[in-house]
mmCIF file of C-alpha atoms and ligand atoms in Angstrom:
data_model
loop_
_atom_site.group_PDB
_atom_site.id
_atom_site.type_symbol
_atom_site.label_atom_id
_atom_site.label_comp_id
_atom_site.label_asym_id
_atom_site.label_seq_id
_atom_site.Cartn_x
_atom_site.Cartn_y
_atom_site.Cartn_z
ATOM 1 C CA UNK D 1 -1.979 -17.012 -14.117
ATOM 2 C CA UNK D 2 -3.036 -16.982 -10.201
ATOM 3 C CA UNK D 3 -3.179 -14.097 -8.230
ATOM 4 C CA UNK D 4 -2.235 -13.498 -4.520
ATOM 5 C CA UNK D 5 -2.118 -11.034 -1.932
ATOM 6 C CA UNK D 6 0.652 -10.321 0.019
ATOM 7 C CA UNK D 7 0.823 -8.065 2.684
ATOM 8 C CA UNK D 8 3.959 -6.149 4.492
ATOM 9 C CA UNK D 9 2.877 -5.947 7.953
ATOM 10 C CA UNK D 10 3.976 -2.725 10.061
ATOM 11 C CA UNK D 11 7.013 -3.821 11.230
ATOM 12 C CA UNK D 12 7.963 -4.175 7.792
ATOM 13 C CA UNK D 13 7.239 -1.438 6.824
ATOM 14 C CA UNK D 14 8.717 0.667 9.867
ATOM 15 C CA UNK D 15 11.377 -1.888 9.899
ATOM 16 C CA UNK D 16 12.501 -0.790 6.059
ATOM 17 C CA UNK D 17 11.892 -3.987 5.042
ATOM 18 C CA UNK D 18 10.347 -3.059 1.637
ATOM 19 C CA UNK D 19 12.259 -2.654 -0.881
ATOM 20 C CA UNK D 20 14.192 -5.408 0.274
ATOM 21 C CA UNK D 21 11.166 -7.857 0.206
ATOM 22 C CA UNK D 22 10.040 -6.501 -3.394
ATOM 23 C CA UNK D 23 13.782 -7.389 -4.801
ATOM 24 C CA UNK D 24 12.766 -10.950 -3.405
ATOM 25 C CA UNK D 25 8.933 -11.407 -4.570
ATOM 26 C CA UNK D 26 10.899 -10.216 -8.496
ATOM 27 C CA UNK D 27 13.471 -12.154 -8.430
ATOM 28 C CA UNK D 28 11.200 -15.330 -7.204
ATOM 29 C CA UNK D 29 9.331 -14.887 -10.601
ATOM 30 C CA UNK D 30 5.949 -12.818 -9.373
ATOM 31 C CA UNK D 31 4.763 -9.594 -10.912
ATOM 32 C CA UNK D 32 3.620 -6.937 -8.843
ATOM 33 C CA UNK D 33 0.093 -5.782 -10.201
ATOM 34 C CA UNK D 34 -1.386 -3.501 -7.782
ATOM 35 C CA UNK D 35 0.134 -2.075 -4.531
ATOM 36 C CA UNK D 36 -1.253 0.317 -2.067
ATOM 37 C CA UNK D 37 -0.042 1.560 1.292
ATOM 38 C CA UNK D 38 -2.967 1.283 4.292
ATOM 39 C CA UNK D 39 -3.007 2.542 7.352
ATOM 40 C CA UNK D 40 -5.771 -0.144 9.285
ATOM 41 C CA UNK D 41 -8.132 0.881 11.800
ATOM 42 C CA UNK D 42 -9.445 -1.700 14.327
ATOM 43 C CA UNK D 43 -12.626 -2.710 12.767
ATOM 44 C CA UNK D 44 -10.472 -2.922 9.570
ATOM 45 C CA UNK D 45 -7.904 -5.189 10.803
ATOM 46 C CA UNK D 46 -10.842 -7.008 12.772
ATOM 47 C CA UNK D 47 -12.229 -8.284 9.569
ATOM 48 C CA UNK D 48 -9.328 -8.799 7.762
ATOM 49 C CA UNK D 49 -8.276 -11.115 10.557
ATOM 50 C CA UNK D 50 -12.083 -12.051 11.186
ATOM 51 C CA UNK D 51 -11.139 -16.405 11.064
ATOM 52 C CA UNK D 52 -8.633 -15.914 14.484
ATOM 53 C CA UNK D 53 -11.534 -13.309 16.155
ATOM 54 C CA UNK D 54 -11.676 -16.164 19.257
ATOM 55 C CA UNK D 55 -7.748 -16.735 19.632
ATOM 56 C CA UNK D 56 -5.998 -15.702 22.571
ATOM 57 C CA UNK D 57 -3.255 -13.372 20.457
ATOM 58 C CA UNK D 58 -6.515 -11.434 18.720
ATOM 59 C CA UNK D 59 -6.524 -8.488 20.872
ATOM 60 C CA UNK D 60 -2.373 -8.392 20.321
ATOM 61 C CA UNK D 61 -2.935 -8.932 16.688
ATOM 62 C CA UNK D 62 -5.187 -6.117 15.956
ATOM 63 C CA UNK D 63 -2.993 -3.749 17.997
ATOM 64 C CA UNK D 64 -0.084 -5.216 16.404
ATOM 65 C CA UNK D 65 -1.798 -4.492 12.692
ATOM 66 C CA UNK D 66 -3.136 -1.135 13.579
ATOM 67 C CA UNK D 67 -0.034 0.150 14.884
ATOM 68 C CA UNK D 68 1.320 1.670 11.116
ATOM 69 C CA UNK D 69 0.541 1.402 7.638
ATOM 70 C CA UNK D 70 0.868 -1.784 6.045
ATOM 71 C CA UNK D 71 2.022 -2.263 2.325
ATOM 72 C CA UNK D 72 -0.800 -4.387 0.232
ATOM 73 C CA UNK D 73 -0.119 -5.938 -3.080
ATOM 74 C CA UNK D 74 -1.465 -8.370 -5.743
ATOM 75 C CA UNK D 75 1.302 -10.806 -6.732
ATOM 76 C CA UNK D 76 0.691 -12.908 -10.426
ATOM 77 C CA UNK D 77 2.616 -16.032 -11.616
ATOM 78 C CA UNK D 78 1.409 -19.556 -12.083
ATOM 79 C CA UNK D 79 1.073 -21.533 -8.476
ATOM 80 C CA UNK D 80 1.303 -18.016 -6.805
ATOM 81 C CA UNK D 81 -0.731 -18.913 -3.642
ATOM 82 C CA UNK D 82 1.453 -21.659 -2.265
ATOM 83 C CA UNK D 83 4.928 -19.896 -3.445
ATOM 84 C CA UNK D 84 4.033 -17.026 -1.862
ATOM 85 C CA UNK D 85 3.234 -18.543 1.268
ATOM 86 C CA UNK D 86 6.651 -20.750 0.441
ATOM 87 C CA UNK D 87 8.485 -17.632 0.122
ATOM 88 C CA UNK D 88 7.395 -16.086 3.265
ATOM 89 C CA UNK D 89 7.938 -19.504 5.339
ATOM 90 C CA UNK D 90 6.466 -20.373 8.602
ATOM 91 C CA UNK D 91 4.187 -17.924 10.757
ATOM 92 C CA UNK D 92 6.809 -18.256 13.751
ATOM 93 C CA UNK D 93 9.541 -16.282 12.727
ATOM 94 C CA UNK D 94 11.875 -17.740 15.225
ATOM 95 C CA UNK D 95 11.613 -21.136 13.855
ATOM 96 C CA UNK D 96 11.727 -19.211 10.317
ATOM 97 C CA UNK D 97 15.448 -18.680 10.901
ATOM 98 C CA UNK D 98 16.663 -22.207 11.861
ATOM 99 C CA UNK D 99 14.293 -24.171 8.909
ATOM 100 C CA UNK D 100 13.968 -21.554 6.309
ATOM 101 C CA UNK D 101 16.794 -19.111 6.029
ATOM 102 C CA UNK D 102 16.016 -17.817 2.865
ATOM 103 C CA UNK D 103 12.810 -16.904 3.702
ATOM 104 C CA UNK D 104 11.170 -13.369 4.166
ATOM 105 C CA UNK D 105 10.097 -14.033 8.004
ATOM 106 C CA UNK D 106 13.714 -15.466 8.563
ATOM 107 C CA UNK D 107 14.800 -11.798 7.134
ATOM 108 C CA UNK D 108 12.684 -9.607 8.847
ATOM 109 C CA UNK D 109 10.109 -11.159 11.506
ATOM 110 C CA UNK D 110 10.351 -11.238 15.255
ATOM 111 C CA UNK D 111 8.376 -13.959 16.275
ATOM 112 C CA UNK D 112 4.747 -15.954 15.627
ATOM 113 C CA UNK D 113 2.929 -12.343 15.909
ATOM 114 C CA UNK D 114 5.417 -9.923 14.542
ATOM 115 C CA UNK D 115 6.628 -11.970 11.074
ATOM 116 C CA UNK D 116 6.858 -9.190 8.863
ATOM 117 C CA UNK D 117 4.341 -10.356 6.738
ATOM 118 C CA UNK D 118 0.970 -12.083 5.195
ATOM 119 C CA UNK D 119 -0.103 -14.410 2.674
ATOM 120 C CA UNK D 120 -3.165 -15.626 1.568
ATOM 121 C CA UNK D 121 -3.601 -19.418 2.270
ATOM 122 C CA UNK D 122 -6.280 -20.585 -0.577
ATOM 123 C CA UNK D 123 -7.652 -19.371 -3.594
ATOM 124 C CA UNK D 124 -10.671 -18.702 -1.634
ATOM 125 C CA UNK D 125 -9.137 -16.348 0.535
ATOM 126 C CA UNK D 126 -6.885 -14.548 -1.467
ATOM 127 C CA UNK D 127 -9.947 -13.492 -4.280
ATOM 128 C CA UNK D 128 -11.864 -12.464 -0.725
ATOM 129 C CA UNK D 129 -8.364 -10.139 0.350
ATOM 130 C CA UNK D 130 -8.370 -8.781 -2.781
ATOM 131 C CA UNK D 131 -11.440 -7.795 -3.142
ATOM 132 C CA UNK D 132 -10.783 -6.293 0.598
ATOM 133 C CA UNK D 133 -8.348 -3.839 -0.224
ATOM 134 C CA UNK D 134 -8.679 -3.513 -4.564
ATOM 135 C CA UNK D 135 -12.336 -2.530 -5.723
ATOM 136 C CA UNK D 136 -11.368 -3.605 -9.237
ATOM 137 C CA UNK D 137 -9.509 -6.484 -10.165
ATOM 138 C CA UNK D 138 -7.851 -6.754 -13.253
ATOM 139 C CA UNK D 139 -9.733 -10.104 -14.800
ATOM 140 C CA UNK D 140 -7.860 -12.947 -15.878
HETATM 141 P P1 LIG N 201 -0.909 -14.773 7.914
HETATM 142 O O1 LIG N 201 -2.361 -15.186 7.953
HETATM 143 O O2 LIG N 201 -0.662 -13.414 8.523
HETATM 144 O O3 LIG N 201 -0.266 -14.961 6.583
HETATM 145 P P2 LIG N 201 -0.178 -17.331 8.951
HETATM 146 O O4 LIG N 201 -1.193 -17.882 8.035
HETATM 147 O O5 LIG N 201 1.216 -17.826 8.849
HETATM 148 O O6 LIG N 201 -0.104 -15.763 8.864
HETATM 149 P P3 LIG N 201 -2.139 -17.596 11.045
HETATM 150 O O7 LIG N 201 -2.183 -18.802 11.891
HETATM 151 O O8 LIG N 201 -3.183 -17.395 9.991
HETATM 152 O O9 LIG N 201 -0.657 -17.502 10.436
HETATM 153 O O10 LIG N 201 -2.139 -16.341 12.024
HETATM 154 C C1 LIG N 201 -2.379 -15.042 11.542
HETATM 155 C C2 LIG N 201 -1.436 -14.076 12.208
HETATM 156 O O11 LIG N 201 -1.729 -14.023 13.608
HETATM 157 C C3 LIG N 201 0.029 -14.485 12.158
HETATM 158 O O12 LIG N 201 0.662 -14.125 10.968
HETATM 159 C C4 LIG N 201 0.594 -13.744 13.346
HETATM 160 O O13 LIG N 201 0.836 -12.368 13.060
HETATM 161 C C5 LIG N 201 -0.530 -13.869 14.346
HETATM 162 N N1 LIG N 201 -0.334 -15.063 15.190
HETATM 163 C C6 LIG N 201 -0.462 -16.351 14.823
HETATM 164 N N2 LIG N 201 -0.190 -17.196 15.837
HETATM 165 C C7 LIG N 201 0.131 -16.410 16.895
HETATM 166 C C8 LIG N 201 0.504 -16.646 18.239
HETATM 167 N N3 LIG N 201 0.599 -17.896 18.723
HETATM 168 N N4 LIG N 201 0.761 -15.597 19.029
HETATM 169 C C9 LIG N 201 0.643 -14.328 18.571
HETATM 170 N N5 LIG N 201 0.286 -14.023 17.308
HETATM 171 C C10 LIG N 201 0.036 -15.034 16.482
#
């Protein structure tokens, strides 16, 4: 089966967000096989985010994801890359809650910086995002 990573950002986390976002990734079908809680520093967040280093919002971004610990798991059921992203819905919160109600960013995100939470977007990046925050992987 695939694997994922999915990421509670801080406002998530601060925000109490977790449990309630768990309840959702179970009852969409995923099993939670590793979890870790993360408290990024700058150059940690820098990399993680390395693909947006020449946006505008990068600077906001890394203050934004350094500013509490962040909840990291690895998420396992068959198409688990795009459902997760499906799950979590569109990166601008805002427009979260009008198109995707159900969705985790309609739950608990602000906007298109603070949206509660990340997931990877091929299988590419998710093996490279797990291997960022889990030294051992269970193989498949
Ligand atoms: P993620 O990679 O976190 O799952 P995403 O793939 O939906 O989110 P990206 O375009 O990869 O969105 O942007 C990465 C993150 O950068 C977003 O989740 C958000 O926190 C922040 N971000 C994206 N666009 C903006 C913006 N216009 N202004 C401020 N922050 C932004």
């Amino acid at each position: 089966k695939e694997k994922t990573l999915a990421l509670i950002k801080p406002d998530g986390v601060s925000g109490n967000y977790t449990d309630g976002i768990k309840r959702m990734i179970l009852e969409s079908g995923f099993r939670i096989l590793r979890e870790t809680i993360v408290q990024l520093d700058e150059d940690k967040a820098a990399n993680f985010y390395a693909e947006h280093s020449s946006r505008t919002f990068f600077s906001s971004l890394i203050k934004y994801m350094t500013s509490g610990p962040v909840l990291v798991m690895v998420l396992e059921k068959e198409n688990a890359i795009a459902d997760w992203r499906g799950l979590i819905g569109p990166t601008d919160a805002r427009k979260a809650k009008i198109t995707h109600p159900h969705s985790v960013r309609a739950m608990c995100g602000l906007d298109s910086e603070k949206n509660c939470v990340h997931g990877s977007d091929s299988a590419l990046s998710a093996q490279r995002e797990m291997s960022f925050f889990f030294k051992e992987m269970p193989s498949d």
